Short mmCIF file of C-alpha atoms in Angstrom, two decimals:
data_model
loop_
_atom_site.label_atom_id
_atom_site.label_comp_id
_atom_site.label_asym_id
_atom_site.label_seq_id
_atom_site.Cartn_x
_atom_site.Cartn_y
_atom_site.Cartn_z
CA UNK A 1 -24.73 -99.73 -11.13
CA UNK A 2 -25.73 -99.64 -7.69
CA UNK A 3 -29.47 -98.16 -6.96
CA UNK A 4 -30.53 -96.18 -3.65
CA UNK A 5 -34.54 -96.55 -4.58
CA UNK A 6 -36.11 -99.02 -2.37
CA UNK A 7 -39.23 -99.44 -4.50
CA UNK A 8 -37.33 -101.27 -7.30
CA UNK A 9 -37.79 -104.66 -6.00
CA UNK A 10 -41.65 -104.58 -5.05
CA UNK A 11 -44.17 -105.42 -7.30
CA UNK A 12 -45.63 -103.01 -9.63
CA UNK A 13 -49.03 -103.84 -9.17
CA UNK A 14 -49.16 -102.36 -6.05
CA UNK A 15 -49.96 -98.07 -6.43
CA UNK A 16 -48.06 -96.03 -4.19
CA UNK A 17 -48.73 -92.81 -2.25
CA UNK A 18 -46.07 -90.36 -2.36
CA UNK A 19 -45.15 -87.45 0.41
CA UNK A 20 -42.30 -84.94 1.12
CA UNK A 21 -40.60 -85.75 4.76
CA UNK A 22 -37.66 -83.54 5.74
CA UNK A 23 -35.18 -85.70 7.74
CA UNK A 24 -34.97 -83.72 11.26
CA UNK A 25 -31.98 -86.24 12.50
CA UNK A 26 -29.82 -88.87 12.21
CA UNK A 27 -29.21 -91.25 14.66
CA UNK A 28 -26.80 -94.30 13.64
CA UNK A 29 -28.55 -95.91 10.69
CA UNK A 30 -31.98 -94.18 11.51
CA UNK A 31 -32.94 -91.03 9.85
CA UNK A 32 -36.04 -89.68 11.64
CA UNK A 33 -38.41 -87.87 8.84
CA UNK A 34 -40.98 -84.84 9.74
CA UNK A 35 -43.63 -84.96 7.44
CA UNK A 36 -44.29 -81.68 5.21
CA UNK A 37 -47.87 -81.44 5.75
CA UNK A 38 -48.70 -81.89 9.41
CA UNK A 39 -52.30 -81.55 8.77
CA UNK A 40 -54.21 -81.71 5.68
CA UNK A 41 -55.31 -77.91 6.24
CA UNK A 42 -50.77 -77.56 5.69
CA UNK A 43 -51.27 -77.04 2.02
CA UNK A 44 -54.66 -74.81 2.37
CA UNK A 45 -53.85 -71.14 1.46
CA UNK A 46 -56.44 -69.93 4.14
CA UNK A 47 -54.72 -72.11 6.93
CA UNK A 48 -53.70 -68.95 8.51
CA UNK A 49 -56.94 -67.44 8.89
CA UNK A 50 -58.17 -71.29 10.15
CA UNK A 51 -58.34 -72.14 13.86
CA UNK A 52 -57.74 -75.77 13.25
CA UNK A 53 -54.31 -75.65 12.66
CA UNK A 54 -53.41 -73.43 15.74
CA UNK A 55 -55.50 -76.68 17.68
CA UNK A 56 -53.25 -79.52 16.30
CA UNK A 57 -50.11 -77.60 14.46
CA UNK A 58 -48.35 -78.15 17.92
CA UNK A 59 -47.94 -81.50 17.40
CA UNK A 60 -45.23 -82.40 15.44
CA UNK A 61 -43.39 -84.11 17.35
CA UNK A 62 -46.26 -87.12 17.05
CA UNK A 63 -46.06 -87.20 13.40
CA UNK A 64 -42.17 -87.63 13.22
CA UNK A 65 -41.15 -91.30 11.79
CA UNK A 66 -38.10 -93.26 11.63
CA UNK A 67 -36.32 -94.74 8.10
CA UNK A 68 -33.39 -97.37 7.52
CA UNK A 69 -31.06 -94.65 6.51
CA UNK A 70 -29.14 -97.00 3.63
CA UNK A 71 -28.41 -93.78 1.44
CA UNK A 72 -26.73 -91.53 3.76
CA UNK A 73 -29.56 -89.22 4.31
CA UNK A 74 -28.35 -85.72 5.93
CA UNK A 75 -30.28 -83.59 8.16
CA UNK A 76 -32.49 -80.85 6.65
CA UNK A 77 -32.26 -82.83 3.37
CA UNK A 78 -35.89 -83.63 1.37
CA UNK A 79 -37.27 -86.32 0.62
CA UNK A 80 -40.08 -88.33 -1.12
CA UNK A 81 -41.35 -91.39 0.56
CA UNK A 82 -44.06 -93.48 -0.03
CA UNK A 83 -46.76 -95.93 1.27
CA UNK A 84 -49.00 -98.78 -0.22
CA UNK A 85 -52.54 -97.77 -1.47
CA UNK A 86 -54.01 -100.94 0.08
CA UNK A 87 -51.98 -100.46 3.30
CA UNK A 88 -54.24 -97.18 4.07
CA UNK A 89 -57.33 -99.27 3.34
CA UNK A 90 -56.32 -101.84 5.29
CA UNK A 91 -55.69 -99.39 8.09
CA UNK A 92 -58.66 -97.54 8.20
CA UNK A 93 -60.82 -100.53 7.68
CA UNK A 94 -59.08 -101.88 10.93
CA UNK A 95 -58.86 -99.13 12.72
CA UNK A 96 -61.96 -97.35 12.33
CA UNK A 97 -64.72 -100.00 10.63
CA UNK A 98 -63.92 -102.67 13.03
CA UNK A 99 -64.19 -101.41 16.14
CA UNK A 100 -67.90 -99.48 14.24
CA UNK A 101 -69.01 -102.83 13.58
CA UNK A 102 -68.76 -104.51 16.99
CA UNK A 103 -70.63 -101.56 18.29
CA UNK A 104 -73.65 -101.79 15.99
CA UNK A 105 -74.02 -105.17 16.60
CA UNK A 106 -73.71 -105.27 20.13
CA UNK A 107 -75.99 -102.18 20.32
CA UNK A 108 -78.39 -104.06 18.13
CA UNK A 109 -78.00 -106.81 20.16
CA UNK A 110 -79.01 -105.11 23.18
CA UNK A 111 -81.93 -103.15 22.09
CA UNK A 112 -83.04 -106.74 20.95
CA UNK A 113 -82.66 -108.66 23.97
CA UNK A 114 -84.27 -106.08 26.24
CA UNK A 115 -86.08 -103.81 24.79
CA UNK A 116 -84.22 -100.69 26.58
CA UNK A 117 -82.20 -98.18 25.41
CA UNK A 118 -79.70 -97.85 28.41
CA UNK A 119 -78.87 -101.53 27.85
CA UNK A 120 -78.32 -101.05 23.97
CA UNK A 121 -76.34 -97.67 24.75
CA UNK A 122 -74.03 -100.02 27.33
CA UNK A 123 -73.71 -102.82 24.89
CA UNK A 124 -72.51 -100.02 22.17
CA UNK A 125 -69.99 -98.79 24.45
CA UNK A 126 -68.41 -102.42 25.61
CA UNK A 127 -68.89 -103.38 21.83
CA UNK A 128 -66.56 -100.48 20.95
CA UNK A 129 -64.08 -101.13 23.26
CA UNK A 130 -64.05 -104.91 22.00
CA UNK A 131 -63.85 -103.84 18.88
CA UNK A 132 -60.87 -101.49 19.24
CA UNK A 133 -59.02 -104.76 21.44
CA UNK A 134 -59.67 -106.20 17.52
CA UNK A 135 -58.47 -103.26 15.71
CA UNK A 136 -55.64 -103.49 17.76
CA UNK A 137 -54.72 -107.14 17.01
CA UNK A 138 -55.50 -106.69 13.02
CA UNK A 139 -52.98 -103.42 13.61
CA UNK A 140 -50.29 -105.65 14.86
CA UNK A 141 -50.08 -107.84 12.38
CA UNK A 142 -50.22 -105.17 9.59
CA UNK A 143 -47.23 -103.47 11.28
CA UNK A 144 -45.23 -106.71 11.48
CA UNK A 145 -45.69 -107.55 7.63
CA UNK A 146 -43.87 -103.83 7.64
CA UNK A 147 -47.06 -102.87 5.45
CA UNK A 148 -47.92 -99.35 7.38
CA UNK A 149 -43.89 -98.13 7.64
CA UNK A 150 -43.34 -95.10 4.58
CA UNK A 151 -40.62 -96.05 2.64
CA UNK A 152 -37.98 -94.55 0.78
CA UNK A 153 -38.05 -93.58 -2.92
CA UNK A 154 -35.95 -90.74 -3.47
CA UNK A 155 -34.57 -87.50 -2.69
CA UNK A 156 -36.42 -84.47 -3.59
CA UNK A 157 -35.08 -81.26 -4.50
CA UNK A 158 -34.53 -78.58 -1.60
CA UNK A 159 -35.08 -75.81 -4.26
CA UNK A 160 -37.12 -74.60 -6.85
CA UNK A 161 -39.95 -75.94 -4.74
CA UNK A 162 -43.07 -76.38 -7.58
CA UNK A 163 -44.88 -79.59 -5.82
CA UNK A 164 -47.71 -77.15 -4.78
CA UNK A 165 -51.38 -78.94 -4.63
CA UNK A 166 -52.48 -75.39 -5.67
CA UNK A 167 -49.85 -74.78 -8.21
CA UNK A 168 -51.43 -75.73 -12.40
CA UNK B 1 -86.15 -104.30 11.35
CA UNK B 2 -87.70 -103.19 8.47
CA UNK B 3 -87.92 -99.30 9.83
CA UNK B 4 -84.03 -99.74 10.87
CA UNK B 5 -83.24 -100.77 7.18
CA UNK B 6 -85.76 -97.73 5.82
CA UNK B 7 -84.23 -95.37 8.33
CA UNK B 8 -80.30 -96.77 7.16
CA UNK B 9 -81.43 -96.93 3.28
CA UNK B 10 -83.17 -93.05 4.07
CA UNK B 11 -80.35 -91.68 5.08
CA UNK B 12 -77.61 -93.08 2.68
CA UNK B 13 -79.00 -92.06 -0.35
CA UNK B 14 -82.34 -90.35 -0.01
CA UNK B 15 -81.66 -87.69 2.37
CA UNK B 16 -77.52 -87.74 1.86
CA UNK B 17 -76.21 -85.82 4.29
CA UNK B 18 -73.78 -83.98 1.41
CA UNK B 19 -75.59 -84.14 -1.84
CA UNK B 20 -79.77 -83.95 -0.19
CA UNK B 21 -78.53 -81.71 3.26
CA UNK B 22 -75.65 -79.42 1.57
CA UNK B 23 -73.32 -80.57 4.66
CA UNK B 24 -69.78 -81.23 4.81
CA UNK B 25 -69.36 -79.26 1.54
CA UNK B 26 -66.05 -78.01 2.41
CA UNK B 27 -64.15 -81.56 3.00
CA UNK B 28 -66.59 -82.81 0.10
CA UNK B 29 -64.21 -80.09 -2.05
CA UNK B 30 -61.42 -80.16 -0.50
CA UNK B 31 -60.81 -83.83 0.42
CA UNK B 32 -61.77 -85.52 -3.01
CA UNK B 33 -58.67 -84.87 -5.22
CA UNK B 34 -57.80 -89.08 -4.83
CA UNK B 35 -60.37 -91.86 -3.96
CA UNK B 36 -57.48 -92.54 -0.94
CA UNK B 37 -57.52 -89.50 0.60
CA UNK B 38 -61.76 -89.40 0.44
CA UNK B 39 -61.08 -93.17 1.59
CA UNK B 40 -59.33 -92.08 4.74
CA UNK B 41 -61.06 -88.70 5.44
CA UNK B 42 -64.33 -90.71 5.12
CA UNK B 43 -63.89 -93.46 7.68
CA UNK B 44 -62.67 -91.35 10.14
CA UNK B 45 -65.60 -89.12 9.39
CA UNK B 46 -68.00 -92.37 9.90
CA UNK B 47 -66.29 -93.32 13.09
CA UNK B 48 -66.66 -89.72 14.63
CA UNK B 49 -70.31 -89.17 13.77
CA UNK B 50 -71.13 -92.33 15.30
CA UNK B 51 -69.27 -92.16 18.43
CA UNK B 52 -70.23 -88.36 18.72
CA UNK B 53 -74.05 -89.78 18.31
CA UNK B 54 -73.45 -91.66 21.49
CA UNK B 55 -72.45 -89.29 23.22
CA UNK B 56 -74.81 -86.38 22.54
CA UNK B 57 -77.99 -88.88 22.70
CA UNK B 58 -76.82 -89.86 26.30
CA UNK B 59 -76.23 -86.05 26.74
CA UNK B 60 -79.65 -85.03 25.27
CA UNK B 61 -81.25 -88.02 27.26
CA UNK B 62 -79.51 -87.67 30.75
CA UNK B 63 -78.46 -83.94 31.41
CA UNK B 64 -80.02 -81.83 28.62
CA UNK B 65 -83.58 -83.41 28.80
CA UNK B 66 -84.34 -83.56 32.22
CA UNK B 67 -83.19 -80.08 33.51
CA UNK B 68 -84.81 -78.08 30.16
CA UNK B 69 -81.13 -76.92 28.94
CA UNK B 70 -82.12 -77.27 25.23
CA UNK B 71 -80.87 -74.00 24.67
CA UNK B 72 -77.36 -75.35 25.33
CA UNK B 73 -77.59 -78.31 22.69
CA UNK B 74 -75.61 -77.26 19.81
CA UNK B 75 -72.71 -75.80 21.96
CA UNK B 76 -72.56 -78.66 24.08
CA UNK B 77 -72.50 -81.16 20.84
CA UNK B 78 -69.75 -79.15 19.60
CA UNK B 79 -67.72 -79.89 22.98
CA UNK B 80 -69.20 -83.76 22.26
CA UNK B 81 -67.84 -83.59 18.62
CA UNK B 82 -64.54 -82.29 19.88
CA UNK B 83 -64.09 -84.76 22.79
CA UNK B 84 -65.08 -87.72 20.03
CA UNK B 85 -62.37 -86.24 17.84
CA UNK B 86 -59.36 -86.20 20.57
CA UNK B 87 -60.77 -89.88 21.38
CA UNK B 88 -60.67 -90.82 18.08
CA UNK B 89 -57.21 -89.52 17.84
CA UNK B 90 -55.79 -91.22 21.03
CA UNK B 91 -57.19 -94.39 20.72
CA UNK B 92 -55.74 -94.82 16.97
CA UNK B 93 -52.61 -93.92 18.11
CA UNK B 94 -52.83 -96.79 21.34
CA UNK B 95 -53.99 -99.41 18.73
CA UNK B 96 -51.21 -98.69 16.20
CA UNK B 97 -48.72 -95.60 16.25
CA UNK B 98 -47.40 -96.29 12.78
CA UNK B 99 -51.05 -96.25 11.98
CA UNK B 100 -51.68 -92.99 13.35
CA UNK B 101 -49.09 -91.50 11.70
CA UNK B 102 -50.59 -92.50 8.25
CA UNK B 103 -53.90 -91.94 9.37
CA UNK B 104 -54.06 -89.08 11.54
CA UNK B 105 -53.74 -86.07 9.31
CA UNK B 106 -57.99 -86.29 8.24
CA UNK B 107 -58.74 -85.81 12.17
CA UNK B 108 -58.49 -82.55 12.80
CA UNK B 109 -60.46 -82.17 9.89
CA UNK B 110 -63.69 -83.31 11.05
CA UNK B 111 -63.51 -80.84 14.14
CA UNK B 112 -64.83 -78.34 11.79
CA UNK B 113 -67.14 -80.54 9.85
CA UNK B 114 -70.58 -79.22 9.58
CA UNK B 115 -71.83 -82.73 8.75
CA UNK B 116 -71.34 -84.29 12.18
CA UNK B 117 -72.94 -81.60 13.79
CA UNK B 118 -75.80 -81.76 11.43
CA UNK B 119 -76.02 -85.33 11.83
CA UNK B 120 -76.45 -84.94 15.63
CA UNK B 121 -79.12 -82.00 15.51
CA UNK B 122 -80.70 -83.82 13.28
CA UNK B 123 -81.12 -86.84 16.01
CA UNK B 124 -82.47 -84.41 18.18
CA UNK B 125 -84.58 -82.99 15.97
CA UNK B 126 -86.81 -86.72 14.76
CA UNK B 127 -86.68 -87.46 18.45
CA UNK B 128 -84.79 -90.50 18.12
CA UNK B 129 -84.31 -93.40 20.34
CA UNK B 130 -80.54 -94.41 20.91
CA UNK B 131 -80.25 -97.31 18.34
CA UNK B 132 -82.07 -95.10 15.93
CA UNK B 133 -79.66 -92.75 16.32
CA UNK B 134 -76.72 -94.58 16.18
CA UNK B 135 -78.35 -96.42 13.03
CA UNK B 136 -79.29 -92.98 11.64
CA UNK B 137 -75.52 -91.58 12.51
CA UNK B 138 -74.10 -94.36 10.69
CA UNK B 139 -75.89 -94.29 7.63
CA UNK B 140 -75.45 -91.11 7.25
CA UNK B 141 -71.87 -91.18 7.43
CA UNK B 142 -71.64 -94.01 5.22
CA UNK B 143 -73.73 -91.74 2.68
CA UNK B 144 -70.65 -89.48 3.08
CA UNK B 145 -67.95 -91.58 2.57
CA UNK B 146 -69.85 -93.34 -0.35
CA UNK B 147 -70.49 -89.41 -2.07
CA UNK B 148 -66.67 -88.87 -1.35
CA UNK B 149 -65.46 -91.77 -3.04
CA UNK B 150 -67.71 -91.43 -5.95
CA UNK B 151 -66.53 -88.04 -6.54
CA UNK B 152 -62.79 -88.42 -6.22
CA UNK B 153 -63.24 -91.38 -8.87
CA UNK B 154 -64.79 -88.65 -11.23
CA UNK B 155 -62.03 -85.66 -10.36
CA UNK B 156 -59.82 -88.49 -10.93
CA UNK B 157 -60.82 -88.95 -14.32
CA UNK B 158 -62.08 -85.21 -15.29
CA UNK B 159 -57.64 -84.25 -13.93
CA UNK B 160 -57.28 -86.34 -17.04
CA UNK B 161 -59.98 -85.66 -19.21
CA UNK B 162 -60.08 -82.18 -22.24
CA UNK B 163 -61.30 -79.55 -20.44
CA UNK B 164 -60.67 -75.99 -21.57
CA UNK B 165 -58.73 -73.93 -19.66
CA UNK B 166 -61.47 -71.34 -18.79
CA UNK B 167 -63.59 -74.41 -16.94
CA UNK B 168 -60.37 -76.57 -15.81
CA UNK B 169 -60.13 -77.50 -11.30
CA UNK B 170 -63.00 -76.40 -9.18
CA UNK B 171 -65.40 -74.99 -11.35
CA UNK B 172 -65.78 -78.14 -13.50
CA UNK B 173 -65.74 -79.89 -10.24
CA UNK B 174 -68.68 -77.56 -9.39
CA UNK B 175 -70.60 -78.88 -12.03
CA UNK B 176 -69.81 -82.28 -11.58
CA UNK B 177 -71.21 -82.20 -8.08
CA UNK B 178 -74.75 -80.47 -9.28
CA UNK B 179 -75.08 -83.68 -11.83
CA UNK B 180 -74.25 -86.10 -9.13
CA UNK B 181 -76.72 -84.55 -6.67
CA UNK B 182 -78.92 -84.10 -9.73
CA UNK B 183 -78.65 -87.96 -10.43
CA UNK B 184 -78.86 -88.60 -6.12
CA UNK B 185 -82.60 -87.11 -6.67
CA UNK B 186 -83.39 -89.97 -8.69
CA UNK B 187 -83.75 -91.92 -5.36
CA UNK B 188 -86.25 -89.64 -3.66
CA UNK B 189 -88.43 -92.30 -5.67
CA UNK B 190 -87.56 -95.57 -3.80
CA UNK B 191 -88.25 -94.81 -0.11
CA UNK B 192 -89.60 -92.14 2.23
CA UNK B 193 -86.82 -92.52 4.80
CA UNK B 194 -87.95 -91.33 8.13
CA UNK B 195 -89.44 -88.70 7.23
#
């Protein structure tokens, strides 16, 4: 029998973080997915009392990702992908500890070398913007092993909806 | 060297900015349902504080300082905070979009997040010099992210563990955040910090 789950032939070591996307279009063999939660205030009951969504729910468009469409996804359709618990470690770590890193030691590095704090407060800024040339590097190469792009693992159900974080 | 390490050491666990300072309670709640989640939400917390440290000591130190606007500090911080948190937010999505896409739902988070306010007022506060700060920002931060993690690993085990149904979600997770800054006490007893 023939599958449609593209998790089957990965290893099962490896945990995996589920979401809901709802596929917005189709273009050719790419399905572009919206995720559900466009914030992490989306599932908060008081988000509509909450200013922080009104600053960053306008941007949408941003979050929106593309998927191999190999199961004849449909627009409006839900479903549930999924990325790599060590892929979001690996991507914070490069994206925020790196460039962190570089700019303590260069601001170290300063304030050691000359005593003044304008000199350790330039070093801290060039440090960060060597480290983020890093992050960016370390970010490349994660992107080409395909480790950061959700995948597919199945289709969720449009109704009935009981996948509420405040729901039990 | 020995101060920095004190200050760091200080501010990590002896004066932890959620479990010592009672800041960032809200994403300490809210966040810590999964160790990846409190993973995510607390590096980009760490890299926010720090950069926003940067910023409001050079503020403090250049424009607040000389021309006696102290009264403005904690509104101006809170224009720092926000400017670190839209920088934070465009330059992850210049080093990887993909990235940004996995990683940018925490950001607008922190916005609201007492703790990097706290941290910054708290600078200005022990007079600071700028690596001090930077050093004291970081720590802290990485007090915060080390308190998240800890206590998604025990809601992670207490979602699976016998509780009855009267004490079952937040209110054993109440508890469960007095013991561990009950048990954070115990290391008043190894350092002063810089205070």
């Amino acid at each position: 029998m023939e599958h449609d789950d593209a998790s089957y032939d990965e290893p099962a070591s490896r945990t995996m973080l589920e979401g809901f996307a709802r596929v917005v279009s189709v273009k050719g063999s790419t399905a572009w997915l919206e995720p559900e939660m466009m914030s992490a205030c989306g599932g908060c009951k008081s988000s509509g009392l909450c200013g922080t969504k009104s600053i960053f729910g306008s941007r949408s468009d941003a979050r929106t990702f593309p998927l191999e469409n190999t199961v004849g996804l449909t627009v409006g359709e839900r479903v549930v992908v999924g990325t790599y618990e060590d892929s979001l470690l690996q991507a914070s770590l490069a994206a925020y500890l790196v460039p962190l890193v570089v700019m303590l030691v260069a601001a170290v590095a300063g304030q050691m070398m000359t005593g003044s704090d304008g000199v350790a407060a330039l070093g801290a800024v060039v440090g960060l913007g060597v480290g983020m040339l890093l992050a960016r590097v370390r970010a490349g190469r994660l992107s080409r092993r395909g480790d950061l792009s959700p995948r597919f693992l199945r289709r969720a159900y449009n109704e009935g909806l009981v996948e509420d974080c405040h729901a039990g | 060297m020995q101060d920095m390490l004190l200050l760091m050491v200080g501010a990590i666990l002896v004066n932890n900015i959620v479990l010592a300072r009672f800041l960032g309670l809200c994403s300490f709640m809210g966040v810590t349902t999964k160790i990846d989640t409190a993973i995510g939400m607390g590096m980009a917390t760490t890299f926010v504080i720090t950069v926003s440290a940067v910023g409001d000591w050079a503020l403090e130190k250049f424009l607040l300082e000389p021309y006696d606007l102290a009264y403005l500090r904690t509104i101006t911080f809170i224009l720092v905070i926000a400017a670190a948190v839209q920088f934070t937010e465009a330059s992850v999505k210049k080093i990887s979009p993909v990235m940004f896409r996995m990683l940018g739902v925490y950001l607008p988070l922190i916005t609201t997040n007492c703790a990097v306010l706290g941290v910054s007022l708290l600078n200005m506060e022990s007079k600071h010099g700028f690596l001090n700060s930077l050093l004291f920002a970081f720590a802290s931060s990485v007090g915060y992210s080390l308190v998240m993690v800890l206590f998604a690993g025990l809601r992670e085990r207490l979602a699976l563990a016998d509780v009855s149904r009267l004490m079952a979600g937040p209110p054993i997770g109440f508890i469960t955040a007095g013991l561990l800054a009950l048990a954070f006490m115990g290391f008043s007893g190894i350092s002063t910090g810089s205070h």
